[in-house]
mmCIF file of C-alpha atoms in Angstrom:
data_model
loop_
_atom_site.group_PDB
_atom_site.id
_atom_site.type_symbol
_atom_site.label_atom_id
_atom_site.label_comp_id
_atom_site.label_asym_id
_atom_site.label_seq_id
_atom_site.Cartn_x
_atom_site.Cartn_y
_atom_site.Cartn_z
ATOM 1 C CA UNK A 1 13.409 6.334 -2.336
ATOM 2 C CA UNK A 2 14.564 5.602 -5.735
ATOM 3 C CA UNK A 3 12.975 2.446 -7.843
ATOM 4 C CA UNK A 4 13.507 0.767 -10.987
ATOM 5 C CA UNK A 5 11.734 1.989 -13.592
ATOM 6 C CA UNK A 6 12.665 -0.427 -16.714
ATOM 7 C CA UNK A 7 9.703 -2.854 -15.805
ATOM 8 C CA UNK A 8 5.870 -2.534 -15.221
ATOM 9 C CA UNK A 9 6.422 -3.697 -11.541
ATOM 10 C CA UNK A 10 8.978 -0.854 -10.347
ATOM 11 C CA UNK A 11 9.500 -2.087 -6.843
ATOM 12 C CA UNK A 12 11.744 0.705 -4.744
ATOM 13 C CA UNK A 13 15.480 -0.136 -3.713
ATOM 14 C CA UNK A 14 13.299 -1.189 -0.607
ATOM 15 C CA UNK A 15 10.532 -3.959 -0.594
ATOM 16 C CA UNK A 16 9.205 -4.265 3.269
ATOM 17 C CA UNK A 17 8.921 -7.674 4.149
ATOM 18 C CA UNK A 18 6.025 -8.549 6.078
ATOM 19 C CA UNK A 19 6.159 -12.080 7.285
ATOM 20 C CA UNK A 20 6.909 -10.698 10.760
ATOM 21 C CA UNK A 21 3.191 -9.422 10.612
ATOM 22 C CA UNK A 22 1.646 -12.626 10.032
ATOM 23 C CA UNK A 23 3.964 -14.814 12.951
ATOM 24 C CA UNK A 24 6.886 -14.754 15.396
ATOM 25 C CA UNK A 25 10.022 -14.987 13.194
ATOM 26 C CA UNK A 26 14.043 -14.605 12.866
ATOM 27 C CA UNK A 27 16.535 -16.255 14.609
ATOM 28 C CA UNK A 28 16.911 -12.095 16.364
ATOM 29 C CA UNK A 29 13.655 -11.215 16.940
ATOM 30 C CA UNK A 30 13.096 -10.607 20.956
ATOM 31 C CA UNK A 31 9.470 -8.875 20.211
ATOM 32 C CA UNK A 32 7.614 -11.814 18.291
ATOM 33 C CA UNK A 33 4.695 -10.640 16.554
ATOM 34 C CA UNK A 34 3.425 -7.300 15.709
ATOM 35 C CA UNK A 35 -0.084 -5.737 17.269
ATOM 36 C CA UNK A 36 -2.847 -5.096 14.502
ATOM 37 C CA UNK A 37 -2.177 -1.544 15.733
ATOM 38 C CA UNK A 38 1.394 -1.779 15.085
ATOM 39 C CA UNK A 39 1.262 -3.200 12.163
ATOM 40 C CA UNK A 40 -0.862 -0.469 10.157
ATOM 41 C CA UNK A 41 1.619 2.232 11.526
ATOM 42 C CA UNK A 42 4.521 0.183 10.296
ATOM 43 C CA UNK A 43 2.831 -0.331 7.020
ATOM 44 C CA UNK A 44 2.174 3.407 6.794
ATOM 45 C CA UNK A 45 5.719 4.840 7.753
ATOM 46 C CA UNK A 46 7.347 2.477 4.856
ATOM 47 C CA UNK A 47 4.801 4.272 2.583
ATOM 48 C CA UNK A 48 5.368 7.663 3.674
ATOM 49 C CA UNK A 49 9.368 7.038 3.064
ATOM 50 C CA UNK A 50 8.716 5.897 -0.266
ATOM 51 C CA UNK A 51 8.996 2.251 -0.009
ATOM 52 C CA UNK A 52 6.393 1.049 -2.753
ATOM 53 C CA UNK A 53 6.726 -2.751 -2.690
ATOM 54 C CA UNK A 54 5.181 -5.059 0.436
ATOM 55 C CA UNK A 55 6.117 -8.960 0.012
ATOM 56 C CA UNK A 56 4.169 -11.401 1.947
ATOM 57 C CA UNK A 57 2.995 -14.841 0.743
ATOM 58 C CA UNK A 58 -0.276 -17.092 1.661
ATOM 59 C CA UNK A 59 1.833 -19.018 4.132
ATOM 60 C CA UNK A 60 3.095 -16.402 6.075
ATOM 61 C CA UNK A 61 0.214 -16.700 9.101
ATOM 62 C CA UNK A 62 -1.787 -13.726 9.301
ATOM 63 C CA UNK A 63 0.446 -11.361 6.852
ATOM 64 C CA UNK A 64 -1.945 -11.117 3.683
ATOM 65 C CA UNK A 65 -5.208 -10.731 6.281
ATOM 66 C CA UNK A 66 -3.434 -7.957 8.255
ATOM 67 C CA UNK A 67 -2.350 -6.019 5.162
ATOM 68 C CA UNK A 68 -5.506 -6.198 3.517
ATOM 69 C CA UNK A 69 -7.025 -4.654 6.858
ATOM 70 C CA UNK A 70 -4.168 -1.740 7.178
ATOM 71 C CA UNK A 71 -4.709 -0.905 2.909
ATOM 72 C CA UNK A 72 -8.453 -0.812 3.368
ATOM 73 C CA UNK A 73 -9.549 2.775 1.836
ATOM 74 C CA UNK A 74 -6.235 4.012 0.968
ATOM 75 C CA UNK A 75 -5.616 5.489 -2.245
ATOM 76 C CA UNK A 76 -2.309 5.414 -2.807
ATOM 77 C CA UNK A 77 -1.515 1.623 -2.920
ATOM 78 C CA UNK A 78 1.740 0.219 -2.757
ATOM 79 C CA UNK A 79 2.099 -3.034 -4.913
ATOM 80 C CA UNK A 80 1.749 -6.441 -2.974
ATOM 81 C CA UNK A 81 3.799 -9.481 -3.528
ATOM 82 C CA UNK A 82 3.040 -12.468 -2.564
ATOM 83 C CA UNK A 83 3.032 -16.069 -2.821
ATOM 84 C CA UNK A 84 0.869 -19.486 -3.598
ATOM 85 C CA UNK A 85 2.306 -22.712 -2.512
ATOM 86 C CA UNK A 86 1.085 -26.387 -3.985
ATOM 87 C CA UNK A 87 0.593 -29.206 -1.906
ATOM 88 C CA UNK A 88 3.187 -31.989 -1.893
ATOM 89 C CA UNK A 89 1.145 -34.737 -3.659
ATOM 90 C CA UNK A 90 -1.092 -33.069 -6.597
ATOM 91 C CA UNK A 91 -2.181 -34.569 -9.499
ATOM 92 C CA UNK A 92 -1.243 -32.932 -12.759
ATOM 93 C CA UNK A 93 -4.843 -32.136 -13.594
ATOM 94 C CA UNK A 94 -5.195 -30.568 -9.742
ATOM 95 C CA UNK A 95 -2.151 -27.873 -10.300
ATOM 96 C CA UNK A 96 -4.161 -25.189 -12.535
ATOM 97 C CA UNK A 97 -7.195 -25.311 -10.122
ATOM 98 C CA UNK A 98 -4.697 -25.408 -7.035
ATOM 99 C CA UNK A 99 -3.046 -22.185 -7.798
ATOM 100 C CA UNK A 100 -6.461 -20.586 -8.344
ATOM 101 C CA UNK A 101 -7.819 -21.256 -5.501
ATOM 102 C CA UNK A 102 -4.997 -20.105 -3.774
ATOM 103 C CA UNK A 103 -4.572 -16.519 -6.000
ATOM 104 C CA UNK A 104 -8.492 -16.563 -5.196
ATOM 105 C CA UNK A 105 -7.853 -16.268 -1.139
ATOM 106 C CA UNK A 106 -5.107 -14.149 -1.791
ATOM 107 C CA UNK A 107 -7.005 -11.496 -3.541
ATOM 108 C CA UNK A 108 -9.631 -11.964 -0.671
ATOM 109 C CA UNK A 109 -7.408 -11.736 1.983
ATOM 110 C CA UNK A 110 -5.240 -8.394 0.679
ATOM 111 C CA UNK A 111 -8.755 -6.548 -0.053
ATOM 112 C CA UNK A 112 -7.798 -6.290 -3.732
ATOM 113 C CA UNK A 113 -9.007 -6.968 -7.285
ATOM 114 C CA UNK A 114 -5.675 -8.034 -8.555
ATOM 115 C CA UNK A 115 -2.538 -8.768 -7.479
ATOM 116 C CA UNK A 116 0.729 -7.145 -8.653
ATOM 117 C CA UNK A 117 2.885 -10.152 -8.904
ATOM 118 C CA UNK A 118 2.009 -13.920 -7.636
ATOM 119 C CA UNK A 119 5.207 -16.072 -7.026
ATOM 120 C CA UNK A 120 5.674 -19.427 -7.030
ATOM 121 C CA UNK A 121 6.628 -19.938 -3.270
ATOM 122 C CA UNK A 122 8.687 -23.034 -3.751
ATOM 123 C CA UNK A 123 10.714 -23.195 -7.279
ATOM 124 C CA UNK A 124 11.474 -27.220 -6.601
ATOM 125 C CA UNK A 125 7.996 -27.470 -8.118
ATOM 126 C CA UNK A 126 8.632 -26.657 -11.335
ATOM 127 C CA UNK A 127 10.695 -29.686 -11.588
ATOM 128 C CA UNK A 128 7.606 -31.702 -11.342
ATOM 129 C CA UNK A 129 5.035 -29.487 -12.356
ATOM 130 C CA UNK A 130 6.762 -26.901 -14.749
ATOM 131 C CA UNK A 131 4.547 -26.893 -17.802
ATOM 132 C CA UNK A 132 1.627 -26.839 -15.778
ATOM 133 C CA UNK A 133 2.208 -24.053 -13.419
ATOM 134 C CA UNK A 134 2.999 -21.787 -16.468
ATOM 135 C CA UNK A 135 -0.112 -22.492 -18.153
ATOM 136 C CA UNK A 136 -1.722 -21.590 -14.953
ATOM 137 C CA UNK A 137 0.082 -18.086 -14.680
ATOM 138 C CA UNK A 138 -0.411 -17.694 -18.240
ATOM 139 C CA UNK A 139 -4.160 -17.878 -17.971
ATOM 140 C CA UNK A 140 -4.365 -15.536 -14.602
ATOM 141 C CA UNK A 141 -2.604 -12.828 -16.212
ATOM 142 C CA UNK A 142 -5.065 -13.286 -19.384
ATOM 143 C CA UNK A 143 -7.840 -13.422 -16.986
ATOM 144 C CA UNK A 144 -6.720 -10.129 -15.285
ATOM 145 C CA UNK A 145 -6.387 -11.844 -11.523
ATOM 146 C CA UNK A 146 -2.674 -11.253 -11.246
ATOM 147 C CA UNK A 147 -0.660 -8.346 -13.164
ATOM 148 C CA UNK A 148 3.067 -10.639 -13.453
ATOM 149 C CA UNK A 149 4.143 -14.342 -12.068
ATOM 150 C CA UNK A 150 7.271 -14.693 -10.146
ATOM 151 C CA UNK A 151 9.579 -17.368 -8.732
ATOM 152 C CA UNK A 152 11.222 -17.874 -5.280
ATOM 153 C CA UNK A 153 14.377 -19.754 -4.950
ATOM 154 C CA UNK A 154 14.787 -21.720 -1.663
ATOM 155 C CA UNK A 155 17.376 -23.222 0.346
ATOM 156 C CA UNK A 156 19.969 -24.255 -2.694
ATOM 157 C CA UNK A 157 19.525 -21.942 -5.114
ATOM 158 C CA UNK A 158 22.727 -22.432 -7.075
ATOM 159 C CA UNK A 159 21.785 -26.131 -7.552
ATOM 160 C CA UNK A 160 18.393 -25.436 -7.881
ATOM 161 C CA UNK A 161 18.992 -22.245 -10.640
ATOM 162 C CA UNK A 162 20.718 -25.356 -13.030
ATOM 163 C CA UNK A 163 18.181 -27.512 -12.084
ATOM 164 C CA UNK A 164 14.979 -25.547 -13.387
ATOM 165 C CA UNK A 165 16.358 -22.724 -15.274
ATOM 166 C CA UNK A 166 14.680 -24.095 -18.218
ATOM 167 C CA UNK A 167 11.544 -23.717 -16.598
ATOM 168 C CA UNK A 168 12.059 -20.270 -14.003
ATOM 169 C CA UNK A 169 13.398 -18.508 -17.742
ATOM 170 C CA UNK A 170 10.480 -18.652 -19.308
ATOM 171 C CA UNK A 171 8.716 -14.980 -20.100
ATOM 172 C CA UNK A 172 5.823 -15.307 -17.859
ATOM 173 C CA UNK A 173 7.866 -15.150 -14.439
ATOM 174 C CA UNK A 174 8.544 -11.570 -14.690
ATOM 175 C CA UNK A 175 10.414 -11.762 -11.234
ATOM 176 C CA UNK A 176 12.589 -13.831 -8.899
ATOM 177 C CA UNK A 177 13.190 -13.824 -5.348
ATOM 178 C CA UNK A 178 16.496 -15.389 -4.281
ATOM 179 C CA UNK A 179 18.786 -15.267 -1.105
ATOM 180 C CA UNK A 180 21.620 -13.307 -1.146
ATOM 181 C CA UNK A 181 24.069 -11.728 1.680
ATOM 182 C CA UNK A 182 27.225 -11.243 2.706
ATOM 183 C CA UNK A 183 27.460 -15.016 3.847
ATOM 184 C CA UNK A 184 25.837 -16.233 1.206
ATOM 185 C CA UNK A 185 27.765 -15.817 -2.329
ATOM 186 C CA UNK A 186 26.038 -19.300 -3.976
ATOM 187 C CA UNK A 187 24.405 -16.827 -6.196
ATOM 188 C CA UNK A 188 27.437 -14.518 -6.729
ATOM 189 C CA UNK A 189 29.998 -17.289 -7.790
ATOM 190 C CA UNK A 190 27.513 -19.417 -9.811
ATOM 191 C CA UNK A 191 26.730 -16.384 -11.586
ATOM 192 C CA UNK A 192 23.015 -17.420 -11.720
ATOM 193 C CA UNK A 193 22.227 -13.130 -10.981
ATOM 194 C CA UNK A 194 23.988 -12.040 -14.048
ATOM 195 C CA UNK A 195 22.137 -14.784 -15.944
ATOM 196 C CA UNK A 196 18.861 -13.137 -14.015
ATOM 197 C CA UNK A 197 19.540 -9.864 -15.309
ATOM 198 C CA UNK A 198 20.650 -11.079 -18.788
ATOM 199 C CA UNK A 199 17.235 -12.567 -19.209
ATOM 200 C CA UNK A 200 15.592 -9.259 -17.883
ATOM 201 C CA UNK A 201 13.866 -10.366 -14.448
ATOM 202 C CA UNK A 202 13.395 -8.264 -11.348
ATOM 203 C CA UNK A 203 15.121 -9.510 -8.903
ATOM 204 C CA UNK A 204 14.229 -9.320 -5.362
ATOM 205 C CA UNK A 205 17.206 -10.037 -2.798
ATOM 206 C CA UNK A 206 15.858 -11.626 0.695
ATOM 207 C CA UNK A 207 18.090 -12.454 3.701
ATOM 208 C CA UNK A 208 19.929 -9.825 3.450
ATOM 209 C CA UNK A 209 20.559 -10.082 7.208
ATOM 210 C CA UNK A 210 20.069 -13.762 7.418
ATOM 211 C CA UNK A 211 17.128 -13.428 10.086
ATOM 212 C CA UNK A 212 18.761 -11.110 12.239
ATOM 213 C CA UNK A 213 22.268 -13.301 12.534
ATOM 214 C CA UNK A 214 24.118 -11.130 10.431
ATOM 215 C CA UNK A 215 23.665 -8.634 13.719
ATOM 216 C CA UNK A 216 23.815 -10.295 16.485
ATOM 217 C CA UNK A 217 26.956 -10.525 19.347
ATOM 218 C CA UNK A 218 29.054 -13.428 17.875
ATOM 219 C CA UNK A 219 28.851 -14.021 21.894
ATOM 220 C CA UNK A 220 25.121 -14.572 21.929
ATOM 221 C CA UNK A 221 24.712 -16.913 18.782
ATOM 222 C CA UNK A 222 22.061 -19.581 19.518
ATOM 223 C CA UNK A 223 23.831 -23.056 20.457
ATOM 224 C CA UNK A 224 23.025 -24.557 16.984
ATOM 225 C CA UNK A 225 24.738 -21.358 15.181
ATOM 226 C CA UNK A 226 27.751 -21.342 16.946
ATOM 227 C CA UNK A 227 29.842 -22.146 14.193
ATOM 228 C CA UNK A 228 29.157 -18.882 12.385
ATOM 229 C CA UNK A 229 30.630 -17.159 15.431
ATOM 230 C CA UNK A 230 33.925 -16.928 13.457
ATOM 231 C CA UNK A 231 32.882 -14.820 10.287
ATOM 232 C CA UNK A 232 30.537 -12.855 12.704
ATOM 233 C CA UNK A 233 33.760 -11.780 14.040
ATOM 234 C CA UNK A 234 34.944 -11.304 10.861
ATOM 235 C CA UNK A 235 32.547 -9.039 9.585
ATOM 236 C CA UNK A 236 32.398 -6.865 13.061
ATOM 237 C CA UNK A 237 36.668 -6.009 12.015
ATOM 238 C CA UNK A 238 35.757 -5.442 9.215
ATOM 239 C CA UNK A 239 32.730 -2.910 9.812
ATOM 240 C CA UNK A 240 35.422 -1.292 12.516
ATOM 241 C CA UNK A 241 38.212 -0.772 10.352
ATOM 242 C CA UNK A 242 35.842 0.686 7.405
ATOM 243 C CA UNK A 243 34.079 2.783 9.872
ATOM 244 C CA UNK A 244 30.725 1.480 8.917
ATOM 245 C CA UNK A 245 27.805 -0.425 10.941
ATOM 246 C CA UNK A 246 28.140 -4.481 9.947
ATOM 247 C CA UNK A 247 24.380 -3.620 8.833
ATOM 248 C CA UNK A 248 25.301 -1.222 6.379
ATOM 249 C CA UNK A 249 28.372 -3.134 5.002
ATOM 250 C CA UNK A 250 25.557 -6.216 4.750
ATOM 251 C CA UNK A 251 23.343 -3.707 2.733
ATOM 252 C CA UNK A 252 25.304 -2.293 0.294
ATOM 253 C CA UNK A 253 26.744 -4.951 -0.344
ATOM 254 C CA UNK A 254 23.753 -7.015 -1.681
ATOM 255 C CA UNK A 255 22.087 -3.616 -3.254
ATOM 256 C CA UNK A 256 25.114 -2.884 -5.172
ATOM 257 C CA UNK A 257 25.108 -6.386 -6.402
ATOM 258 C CA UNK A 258 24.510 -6.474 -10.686
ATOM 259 C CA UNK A 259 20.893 -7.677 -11.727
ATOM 260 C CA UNK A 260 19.468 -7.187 -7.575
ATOM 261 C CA UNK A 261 16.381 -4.146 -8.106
ATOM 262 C CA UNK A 262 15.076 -4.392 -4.418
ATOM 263 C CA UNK A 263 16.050 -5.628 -1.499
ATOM 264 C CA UNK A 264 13.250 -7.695 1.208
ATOM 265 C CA UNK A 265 13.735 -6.457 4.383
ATOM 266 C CA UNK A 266 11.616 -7.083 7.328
ATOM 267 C CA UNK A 267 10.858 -5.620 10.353
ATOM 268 C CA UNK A 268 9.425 -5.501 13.938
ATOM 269 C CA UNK A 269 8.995 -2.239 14.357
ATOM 270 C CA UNK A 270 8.869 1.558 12.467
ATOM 271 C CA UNK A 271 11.962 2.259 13.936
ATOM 272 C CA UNK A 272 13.531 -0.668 12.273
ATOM 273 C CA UNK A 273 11.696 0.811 9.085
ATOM 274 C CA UNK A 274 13.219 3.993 9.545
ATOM 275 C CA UNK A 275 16.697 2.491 10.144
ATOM 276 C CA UNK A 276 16.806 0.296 6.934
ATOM 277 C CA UNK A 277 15.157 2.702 4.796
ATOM 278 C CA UNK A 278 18.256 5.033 5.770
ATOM 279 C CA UNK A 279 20.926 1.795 5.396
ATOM 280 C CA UNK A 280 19.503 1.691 1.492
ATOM 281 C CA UNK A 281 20.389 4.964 1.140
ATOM 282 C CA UNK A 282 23.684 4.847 2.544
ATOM 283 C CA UNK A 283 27.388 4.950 0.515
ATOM 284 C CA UNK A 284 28.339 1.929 -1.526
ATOM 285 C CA UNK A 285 31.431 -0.073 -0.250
ATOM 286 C CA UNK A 286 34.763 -0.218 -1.939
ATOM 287 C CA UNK A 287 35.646 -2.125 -5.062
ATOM 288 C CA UNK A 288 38.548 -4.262 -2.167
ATOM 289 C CA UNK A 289 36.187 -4.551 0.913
ATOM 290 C CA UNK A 290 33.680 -6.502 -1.853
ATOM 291 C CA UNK A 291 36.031 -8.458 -3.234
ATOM 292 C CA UNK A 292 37.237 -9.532 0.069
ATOM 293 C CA UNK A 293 33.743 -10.477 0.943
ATOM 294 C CA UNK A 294 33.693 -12.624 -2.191
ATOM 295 C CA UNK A 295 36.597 -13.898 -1.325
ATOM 296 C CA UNK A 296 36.245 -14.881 2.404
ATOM 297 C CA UNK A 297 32.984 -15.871 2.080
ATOM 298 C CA UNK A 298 33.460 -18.291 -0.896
ATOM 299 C CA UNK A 299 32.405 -21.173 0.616
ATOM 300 C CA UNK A 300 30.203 -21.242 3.564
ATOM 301 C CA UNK A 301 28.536 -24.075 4.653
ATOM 302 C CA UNK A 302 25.183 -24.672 3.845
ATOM 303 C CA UNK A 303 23.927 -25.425 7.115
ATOM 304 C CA UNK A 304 24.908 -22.028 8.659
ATOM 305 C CA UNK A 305 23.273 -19.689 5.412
ATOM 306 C CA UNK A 306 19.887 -21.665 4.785
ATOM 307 C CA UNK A 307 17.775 -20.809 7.380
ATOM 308 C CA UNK A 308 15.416 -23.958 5.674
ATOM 309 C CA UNK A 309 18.460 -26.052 7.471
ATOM 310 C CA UNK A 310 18.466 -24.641 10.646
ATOM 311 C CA UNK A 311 17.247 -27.151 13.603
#
């Protein structure tokens, strides 16, 4: 599987997304949780197809514990990505000790003497805490605990980009993790990716199936998605008439997108594995069926793309 290679982190096209492992999730997900057992063969087919990037984050249940178990005693490593999240009301002398202790149980957790990258889970925080959780990163990287420092964009991300760019820019947040799909062009139009790439971060591009709604029967949407029944049907013409699977328009489309290096996609299963390792490798779409995307997609609500919003 080809990877980036410009950066110290070279994540594959793929990153395997592991918050599946750790709890039930996405809106499509019939199975709920992984076995232990499953897990560690899941883990190891992504490997053996080249996918050298696994994201999880401290608040994903079980995801951290259960990779740590499945990596214990391999040699060939993959890099681990993951997350630390403050609480809501911390005093400013709290943060620096906050995010160690959490980087701490991390490293405990994932079997490992240092972690690859270490994102800030929730970027709102930076508004309040910015200088602060820099200094922090700053000092883990000196001390050798984490390799890079990252940021993860949540449910507004155009808004939010404006709002803390000032902060997320700064050199030690080597990488960002932002949603992007075929539903969801805040990203696209605000052009907050080519500002990504013009200030050199790897970017990592989640929900690129929107939890499993991007593939599901427009027929079968749960009650409080209904409204997105329309550009479901949308996107299933579309898929017909271009004689591609709607998951492999809603893949190229976000890995052919300037400034994204890998794209977090999760699974339940190694056949799902197998299946979206061979969707990154599959042809890029046409210069029209893109800009129609753009184009018909402009403006979707909110509600229907942030899964944060979802009752």
């Amino acid at each position: 599987m080809r990877k980036s290679e410009r950066f110290r982190l070279a994540p594959s096209r793929m990153t395997l997304g592991t918050v599946q492992l750790g709890m039930p999730y996405g809106v499509a997900n019939p199975t709920g949780q992984p076995s232990a057992e499953e897990s560690c063969l899941m883990i190891g087919e992504a490997l053996r197809l080249g996918i050298n990037c696994l994201d999880t984050a401290s608040g994903y249940g079980e995801s951290e514990r259960v990779i740590g178990q499945c990596l214990q005693g391999k040699r060939d490593r993959p890099a681990i990505v993951t997350k630390f999240a403050l609480p809501r009301e911390i005093e400013k002398g709290e943060v620096e000790r906050a995010i160690v202790r959490s980087v701490e149980a991390s490293l405990e957790r994932l079997r490992v003497p240092v972690l690859d990258m270490a994102m800030l889970h929730h970027a709102g925080d930076l508004l309040r805490q910015g200088s602060e959780i820099i200094r922090a990163c700053r000092n883990l990287i000196r001390a050798g605990c984490i390799q890079a420092a990252g940021v993860s964009f949540g449910a507004e991300p155009a808004r939010q980009f404006e709002q803390i760019w000032e902060y997320a820019s700064d050199p030690v947040f080597e990488g960002v993790q932002v949603p992007v799909n075929v539903l969801d062009q805040r990203l696209v139009h605000s052009e907050a990716l080519r500002r990504l790439q013009d200030a050199d971060k790897i970017v990592f591009a989640r929900s690129v199936f929107l939890q499993g709604l991007l593939l599901m029967n427009p027929d079968r949407v749960p009650a409080h998605l209904t409204e997105a029944g329309d550009a479901l049907q949308h996107l299933q013409r579309l898929s017909e008439r271009e004689g591609m699977s709607v998951a492999q328009l809603a893949v190229s489309y976000v890995r052919d997108l300037p400034g994204v290096h890998s794209l977090v996609i999760g699974a339940e299963s190694v056949d799902q594995i197998r299946r979206n390792s061979e969707l990154i490798e599959g042809p890029p779409l046409q210069e029209r069926i893109r800009s129609e995307l753009q184009k018909r997609f402009e403006a979707m609500p909110d509600r229907l793309i942030s899964p944060q919003l979802w009752q």
